[in-house]
CSV table of C-alpha atoms in Angstrom, one decimal:
chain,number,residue,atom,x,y,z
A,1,UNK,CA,42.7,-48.9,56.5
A,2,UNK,CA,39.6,-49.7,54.3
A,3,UNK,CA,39.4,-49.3,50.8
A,4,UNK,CA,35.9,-49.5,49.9
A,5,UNK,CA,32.3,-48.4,52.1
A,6,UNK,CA,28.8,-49.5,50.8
A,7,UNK,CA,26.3,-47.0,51.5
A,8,UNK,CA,24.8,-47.9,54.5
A,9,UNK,CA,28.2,-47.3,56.5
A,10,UNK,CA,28.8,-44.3,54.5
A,11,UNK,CA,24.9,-42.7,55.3
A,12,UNK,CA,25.9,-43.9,59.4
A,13,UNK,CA,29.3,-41.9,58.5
A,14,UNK,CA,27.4,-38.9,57.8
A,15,UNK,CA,24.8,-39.2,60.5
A,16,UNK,CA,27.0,-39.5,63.2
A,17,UNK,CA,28.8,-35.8,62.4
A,18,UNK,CA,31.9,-37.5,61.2
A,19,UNK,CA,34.2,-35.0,59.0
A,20,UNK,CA,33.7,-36.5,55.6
A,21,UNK,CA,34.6,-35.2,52.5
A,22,UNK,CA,32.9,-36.6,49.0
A,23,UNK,CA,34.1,-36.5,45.9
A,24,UNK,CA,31.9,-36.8,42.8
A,25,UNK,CA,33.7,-38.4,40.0
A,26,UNK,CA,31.5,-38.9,37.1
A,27,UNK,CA,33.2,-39.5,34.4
A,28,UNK,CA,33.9,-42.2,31.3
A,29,UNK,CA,35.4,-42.4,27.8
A,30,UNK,CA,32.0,-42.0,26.0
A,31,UNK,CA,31.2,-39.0,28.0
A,32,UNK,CA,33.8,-37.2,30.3
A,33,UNK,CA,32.0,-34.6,31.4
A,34,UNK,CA,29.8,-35.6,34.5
A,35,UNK,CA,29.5,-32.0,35.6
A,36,UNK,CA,25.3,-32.3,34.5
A,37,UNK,CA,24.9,-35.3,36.0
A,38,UNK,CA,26.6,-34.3,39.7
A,39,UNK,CA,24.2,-30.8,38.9
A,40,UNK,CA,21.0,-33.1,38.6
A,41,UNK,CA,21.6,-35.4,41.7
A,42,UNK,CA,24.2,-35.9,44.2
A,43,UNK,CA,25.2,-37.2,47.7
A,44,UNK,CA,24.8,-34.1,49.7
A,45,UNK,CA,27.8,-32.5,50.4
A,46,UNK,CA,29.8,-33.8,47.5
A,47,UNK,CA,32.4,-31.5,45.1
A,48,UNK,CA,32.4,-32.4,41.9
A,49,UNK,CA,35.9,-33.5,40.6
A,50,UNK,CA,36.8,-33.4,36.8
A,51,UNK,CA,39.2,-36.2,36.0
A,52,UNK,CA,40.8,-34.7,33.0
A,53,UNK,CA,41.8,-31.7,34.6
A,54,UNK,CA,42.3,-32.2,38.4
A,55,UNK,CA,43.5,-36.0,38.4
A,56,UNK,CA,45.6,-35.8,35.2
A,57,UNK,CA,47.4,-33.0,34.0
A,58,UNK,CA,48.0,-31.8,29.9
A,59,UNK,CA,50.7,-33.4,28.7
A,60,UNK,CA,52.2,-34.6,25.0
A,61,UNK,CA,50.9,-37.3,23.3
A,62,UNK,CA,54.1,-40.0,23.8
A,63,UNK,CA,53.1,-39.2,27.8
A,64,UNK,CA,50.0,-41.1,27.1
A,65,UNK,CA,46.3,-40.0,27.1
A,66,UNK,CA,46.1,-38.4,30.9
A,67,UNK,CA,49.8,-37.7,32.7
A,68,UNK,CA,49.4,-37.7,35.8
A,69,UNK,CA,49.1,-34.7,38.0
A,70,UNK,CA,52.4,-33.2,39.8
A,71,UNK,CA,52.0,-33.5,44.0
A,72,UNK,CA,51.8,-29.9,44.5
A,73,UNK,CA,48.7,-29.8,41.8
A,74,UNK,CA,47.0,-32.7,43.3
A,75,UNK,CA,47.4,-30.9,47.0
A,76,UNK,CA,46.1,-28.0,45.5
A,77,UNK,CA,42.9,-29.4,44.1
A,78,UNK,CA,43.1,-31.5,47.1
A,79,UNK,CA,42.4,-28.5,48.9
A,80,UNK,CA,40.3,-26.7,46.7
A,81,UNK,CA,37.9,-29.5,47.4
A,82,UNK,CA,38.1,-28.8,51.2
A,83,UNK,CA,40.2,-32.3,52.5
A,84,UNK,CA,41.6,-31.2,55.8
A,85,UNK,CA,44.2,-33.8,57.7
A,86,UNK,CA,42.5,-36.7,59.3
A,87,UNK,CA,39.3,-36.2,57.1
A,88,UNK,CA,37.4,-39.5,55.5
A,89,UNK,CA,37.6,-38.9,51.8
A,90,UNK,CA,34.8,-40.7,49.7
A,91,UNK,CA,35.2,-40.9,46.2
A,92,UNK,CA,32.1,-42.4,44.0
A,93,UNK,CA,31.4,-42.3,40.4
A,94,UNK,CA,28.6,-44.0,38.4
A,95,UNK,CA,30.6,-46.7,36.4
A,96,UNK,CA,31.3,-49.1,38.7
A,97,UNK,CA,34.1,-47.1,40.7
A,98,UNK,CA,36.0,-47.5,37.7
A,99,UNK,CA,36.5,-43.2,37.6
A,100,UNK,CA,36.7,-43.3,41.4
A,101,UNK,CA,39.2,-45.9,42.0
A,102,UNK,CA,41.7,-43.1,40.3
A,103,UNK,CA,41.2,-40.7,43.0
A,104,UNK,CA,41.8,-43.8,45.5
A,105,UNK,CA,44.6,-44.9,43.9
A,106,UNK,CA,46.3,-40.9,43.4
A,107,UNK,CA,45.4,-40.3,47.4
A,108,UNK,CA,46.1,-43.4,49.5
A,109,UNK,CA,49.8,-43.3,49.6
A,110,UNK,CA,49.8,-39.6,50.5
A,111,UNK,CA,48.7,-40.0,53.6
A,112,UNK,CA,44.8,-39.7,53.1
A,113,UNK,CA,42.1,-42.3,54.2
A,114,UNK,CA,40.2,-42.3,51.1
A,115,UNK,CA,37.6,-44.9,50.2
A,116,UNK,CA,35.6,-45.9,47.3
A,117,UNK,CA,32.0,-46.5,47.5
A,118,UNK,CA,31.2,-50.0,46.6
A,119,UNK,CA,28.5,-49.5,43.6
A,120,UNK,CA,28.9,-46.2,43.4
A,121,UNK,CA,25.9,-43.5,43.5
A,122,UNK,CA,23.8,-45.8,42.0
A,123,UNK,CA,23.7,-47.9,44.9
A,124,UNK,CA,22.9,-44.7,46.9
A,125,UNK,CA,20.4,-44.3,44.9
A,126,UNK,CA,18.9,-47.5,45.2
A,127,UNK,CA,18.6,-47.0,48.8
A,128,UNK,CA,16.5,-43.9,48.6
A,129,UNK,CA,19.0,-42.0,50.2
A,130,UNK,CA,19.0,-38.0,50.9
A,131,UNK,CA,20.5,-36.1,47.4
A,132,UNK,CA,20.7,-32.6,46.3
A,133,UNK,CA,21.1,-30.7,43.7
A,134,UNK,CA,22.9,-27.7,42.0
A,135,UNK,CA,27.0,-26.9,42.7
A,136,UNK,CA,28.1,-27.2,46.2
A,137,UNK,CA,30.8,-24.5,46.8
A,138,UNK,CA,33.4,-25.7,50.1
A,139,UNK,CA,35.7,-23.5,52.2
A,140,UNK,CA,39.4,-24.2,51.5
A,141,UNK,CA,40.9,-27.6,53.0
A,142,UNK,CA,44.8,-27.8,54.3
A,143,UNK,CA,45.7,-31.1,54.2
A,144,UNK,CA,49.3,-31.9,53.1
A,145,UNK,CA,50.0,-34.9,51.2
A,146,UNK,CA,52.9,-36.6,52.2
A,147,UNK,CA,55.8,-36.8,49.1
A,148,UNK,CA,55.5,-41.1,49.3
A,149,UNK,CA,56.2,-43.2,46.3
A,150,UNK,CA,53.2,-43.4,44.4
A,151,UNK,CA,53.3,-46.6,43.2
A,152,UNK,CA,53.7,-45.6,39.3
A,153,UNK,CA,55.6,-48.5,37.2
A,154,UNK,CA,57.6,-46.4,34.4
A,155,UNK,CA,57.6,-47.6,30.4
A,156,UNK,CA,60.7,-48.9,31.1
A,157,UNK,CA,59.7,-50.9,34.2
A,158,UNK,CA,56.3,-51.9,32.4
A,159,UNK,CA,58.4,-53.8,29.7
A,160,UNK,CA,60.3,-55.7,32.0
A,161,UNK,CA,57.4,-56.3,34.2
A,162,UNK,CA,57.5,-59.6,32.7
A,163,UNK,CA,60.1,-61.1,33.9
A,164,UNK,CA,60.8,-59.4,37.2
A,165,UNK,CA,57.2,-60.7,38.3
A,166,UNK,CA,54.2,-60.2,36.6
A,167,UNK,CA,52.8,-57.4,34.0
A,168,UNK,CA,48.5,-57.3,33.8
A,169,UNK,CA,46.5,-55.9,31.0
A,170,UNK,CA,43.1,-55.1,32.8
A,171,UNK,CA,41.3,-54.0,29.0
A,172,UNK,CA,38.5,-56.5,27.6
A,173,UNK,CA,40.1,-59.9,25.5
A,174,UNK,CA,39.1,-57.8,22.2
A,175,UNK,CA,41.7,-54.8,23.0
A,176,UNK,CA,44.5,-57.2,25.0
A,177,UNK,CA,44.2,-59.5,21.3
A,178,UNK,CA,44.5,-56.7,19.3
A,179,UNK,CA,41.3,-56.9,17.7
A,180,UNK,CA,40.1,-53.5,18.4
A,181,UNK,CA,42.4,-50.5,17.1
A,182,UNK,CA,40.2,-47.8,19.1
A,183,UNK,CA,42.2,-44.0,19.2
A,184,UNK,CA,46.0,-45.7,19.3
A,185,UNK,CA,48.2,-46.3,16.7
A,186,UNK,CA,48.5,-50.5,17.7
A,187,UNK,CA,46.4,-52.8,18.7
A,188,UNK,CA,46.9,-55.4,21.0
A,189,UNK,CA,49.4,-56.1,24.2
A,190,UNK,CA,52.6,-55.8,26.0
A,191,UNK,CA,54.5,-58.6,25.1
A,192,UNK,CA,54.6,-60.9,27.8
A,193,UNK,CA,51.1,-59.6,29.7
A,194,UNK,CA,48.4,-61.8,31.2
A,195,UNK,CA,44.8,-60.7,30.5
A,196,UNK,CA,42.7,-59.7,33.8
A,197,UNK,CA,40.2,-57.6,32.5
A,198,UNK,CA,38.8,-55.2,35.3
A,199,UNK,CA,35.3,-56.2,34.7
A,200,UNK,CA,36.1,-59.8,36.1
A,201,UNK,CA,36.4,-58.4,40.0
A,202,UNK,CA,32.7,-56.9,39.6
A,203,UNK,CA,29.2,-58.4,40.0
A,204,UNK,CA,26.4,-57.6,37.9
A,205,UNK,CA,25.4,-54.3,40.6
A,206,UNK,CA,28.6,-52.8,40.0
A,207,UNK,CA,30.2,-53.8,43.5
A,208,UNK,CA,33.3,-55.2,44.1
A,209,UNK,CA,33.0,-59.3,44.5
A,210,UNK,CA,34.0,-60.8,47.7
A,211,UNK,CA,38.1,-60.2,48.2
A,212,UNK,CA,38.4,-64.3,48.0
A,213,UNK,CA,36.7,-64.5,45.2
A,214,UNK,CA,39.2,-62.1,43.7
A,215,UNK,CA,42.1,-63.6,45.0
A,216,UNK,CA,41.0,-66.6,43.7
A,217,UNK,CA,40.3,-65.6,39.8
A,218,UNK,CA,43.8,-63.5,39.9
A,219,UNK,CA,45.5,-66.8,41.1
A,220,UNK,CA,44.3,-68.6,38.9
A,221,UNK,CA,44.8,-66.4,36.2
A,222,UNK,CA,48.5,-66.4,36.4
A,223,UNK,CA,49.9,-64.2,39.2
A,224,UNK,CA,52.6,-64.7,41.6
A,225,UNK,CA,51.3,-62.2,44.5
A,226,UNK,CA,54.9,-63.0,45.9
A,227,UNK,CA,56.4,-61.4,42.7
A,228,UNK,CA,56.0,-57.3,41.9
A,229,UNK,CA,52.7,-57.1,40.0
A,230,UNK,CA,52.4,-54.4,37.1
A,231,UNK,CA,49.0,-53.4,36.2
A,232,UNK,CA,48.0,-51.2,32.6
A,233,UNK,CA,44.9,-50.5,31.0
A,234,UNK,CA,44.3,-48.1,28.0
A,235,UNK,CA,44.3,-44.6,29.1
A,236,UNK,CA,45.2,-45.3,33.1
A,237,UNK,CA,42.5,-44.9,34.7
A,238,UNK,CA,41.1,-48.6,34.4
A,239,UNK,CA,44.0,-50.1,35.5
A,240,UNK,CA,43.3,-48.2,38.8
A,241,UNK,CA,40.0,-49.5,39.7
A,242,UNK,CA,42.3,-53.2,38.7
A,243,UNK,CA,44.8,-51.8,41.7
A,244,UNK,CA,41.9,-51.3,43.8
A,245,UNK,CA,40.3,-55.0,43.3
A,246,UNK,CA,43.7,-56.6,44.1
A,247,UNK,CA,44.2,-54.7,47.1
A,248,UNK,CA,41.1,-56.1,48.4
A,249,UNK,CA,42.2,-59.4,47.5
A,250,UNK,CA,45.6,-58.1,50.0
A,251,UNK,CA,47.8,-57.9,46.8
A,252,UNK,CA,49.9,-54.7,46.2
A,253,UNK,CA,50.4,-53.6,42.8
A,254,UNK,CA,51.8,-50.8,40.8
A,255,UNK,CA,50.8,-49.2,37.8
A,256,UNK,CA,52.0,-48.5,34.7
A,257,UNK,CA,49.9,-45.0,33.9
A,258,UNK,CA,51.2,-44.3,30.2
A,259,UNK,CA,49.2,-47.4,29.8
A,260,UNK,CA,48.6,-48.7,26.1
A,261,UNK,CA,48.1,-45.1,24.8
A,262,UNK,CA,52.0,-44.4,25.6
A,263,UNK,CA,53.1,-47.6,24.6
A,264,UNK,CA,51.4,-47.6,21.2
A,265,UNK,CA,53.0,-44.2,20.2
A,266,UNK,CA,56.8,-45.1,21.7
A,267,UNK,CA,58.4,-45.9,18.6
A,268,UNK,CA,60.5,-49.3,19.1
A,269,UNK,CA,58.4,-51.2,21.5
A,270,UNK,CA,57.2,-54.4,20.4
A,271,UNK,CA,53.2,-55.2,20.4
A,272,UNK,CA,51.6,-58.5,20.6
A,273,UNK,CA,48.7,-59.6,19.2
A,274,UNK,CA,46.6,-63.0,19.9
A,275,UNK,CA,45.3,-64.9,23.0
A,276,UNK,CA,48.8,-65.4,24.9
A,277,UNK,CA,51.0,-63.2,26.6
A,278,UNK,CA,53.4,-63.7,23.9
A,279,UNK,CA,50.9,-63.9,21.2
A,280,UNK,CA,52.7,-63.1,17.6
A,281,UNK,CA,55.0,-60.3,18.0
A,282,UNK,CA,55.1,-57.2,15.6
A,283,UNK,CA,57.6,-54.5,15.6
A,284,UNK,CA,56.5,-50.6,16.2
């Protein structure tokens, strides 16, 4: 099953009358509310989806920044969004699939053929495609989402990640050294992490680059694909669109979703600071 459609296939998608179901997923750090952006422009037919509240849940601060939904939430805004069984789902965003790849990475072992699209609606865009504007309000869906493992890494797991296979901090070199404090209490990394930051597995447009290109910078950056790979970012949703790249690249993965904002606040575990993946280590 594909992970990714450029905007070409997804237009022929439409044209042909296939049941397609898009998901507008605007949303970043700096500004999580996408909602007037989707109102402004967007692929006809899309539902706007708000990250914060439909593909994470409220949850205590030790949980990390955004817990991730419970199944019966996520088939209920599943639903609300009107996916029926056997439907394409498309999810886009417009930061480099980076929000999208979370609604990927929450539906594709459930049992729904969801895809990303490859530069997002900026590459729809680009194109001169058809857009419209103003909410778009869809009849209830019924798919079911099937109860598989999800492919979540626990804290537990993410600290042995190391030396069961291979543990991957996807943030920029300045957050995995600990150079940047941003919102945690710790800077810097899981000791025993490599540094892959997400950003490497796009091109300048915001696409994905070519799967052997990927495979080729994730090889050579340290990882055993024969070994379990642990991915974490800084809130979880990075680490996603990382998950995303390396299946491309045919690499499975799981992720550790408390990411670096659960870690920081779980009082005990060691952080690492510096350029390695053991890097000088510092009690918490």
């Amino acid at each position: 099953m594909p992970h990714v459609i450029d905007a070409s296939a997804l237009n022929a998608e439409l044209a042909a009358g296939r049941s397609v179901r898009l998901l507008d997923i605007r949303w970043r750090l700096d500004a999580p509310e996408g909602r007037p952006s989707y109102l402004g422009a967007h692929i006809p037919g899309a539902v706007y989806v708000d990250l914060e509240r439909e593909l994470a849940r409220p949850g205590h601060p030790e949980e990390g920044r955004y817990p991730l939904p419970s199944l019966v939430s996520l088939q209920s805004a599943a639903r609300r969004w009107g996916i029926n069984d056997g439907d394409l789902v498309v999810a886009y965003d417009d930061n480099d699939a980076v929000a999208a790849s979370r609604a990927w990475w929450l539906l594709r072992r459930r049992g729904v053929d969801v895809r990303v699209l490859d530069g997002g609606v900026r590459s729809w865009f680009a194109r001169g495609l058809p857009l419209e504007s103003g909410d778009r309000v869809v009849g209830q869906g019924h798919v079911t989402l099937h109860d598989n493992d999800p492919g979540v890494a626990s804290l537990q797991e993410a600290g042995t990640a190391p030396r069961d296979g291979t543990l991957v901090d996807v943030r920029s070199p300045e957050h995995y050294r600990g150079h940047v404090l941003g919102l945690d209490p710790a800077a810097g990394h899981i000791p025993g992490a490599i540094n892959v930051p997400t950003i490497t597995h796009t091109t300048s447009e915001g696409t994905f680059r070519d799967p052997e290109d990927i495979r080729a910078s994730i090889l050579a950056a340290g990882v055993d694909p024969r070994r379990p790979v642990v991915l974490y970012c800084g809130v979880g949703v990075a680490s996603t669109h990382s998950a995303l790249a390396f299946a491309l690249a045919g690499i499975d993965t799981r992720v550790y979703s408390g990411a670096w904002s659960q870690w920081s606040r779980s009082p005990g575990r060691p952080v690492a600071v510096g350029r390695t993946p053991a890097g000088s280590i510092q009690g918490w």
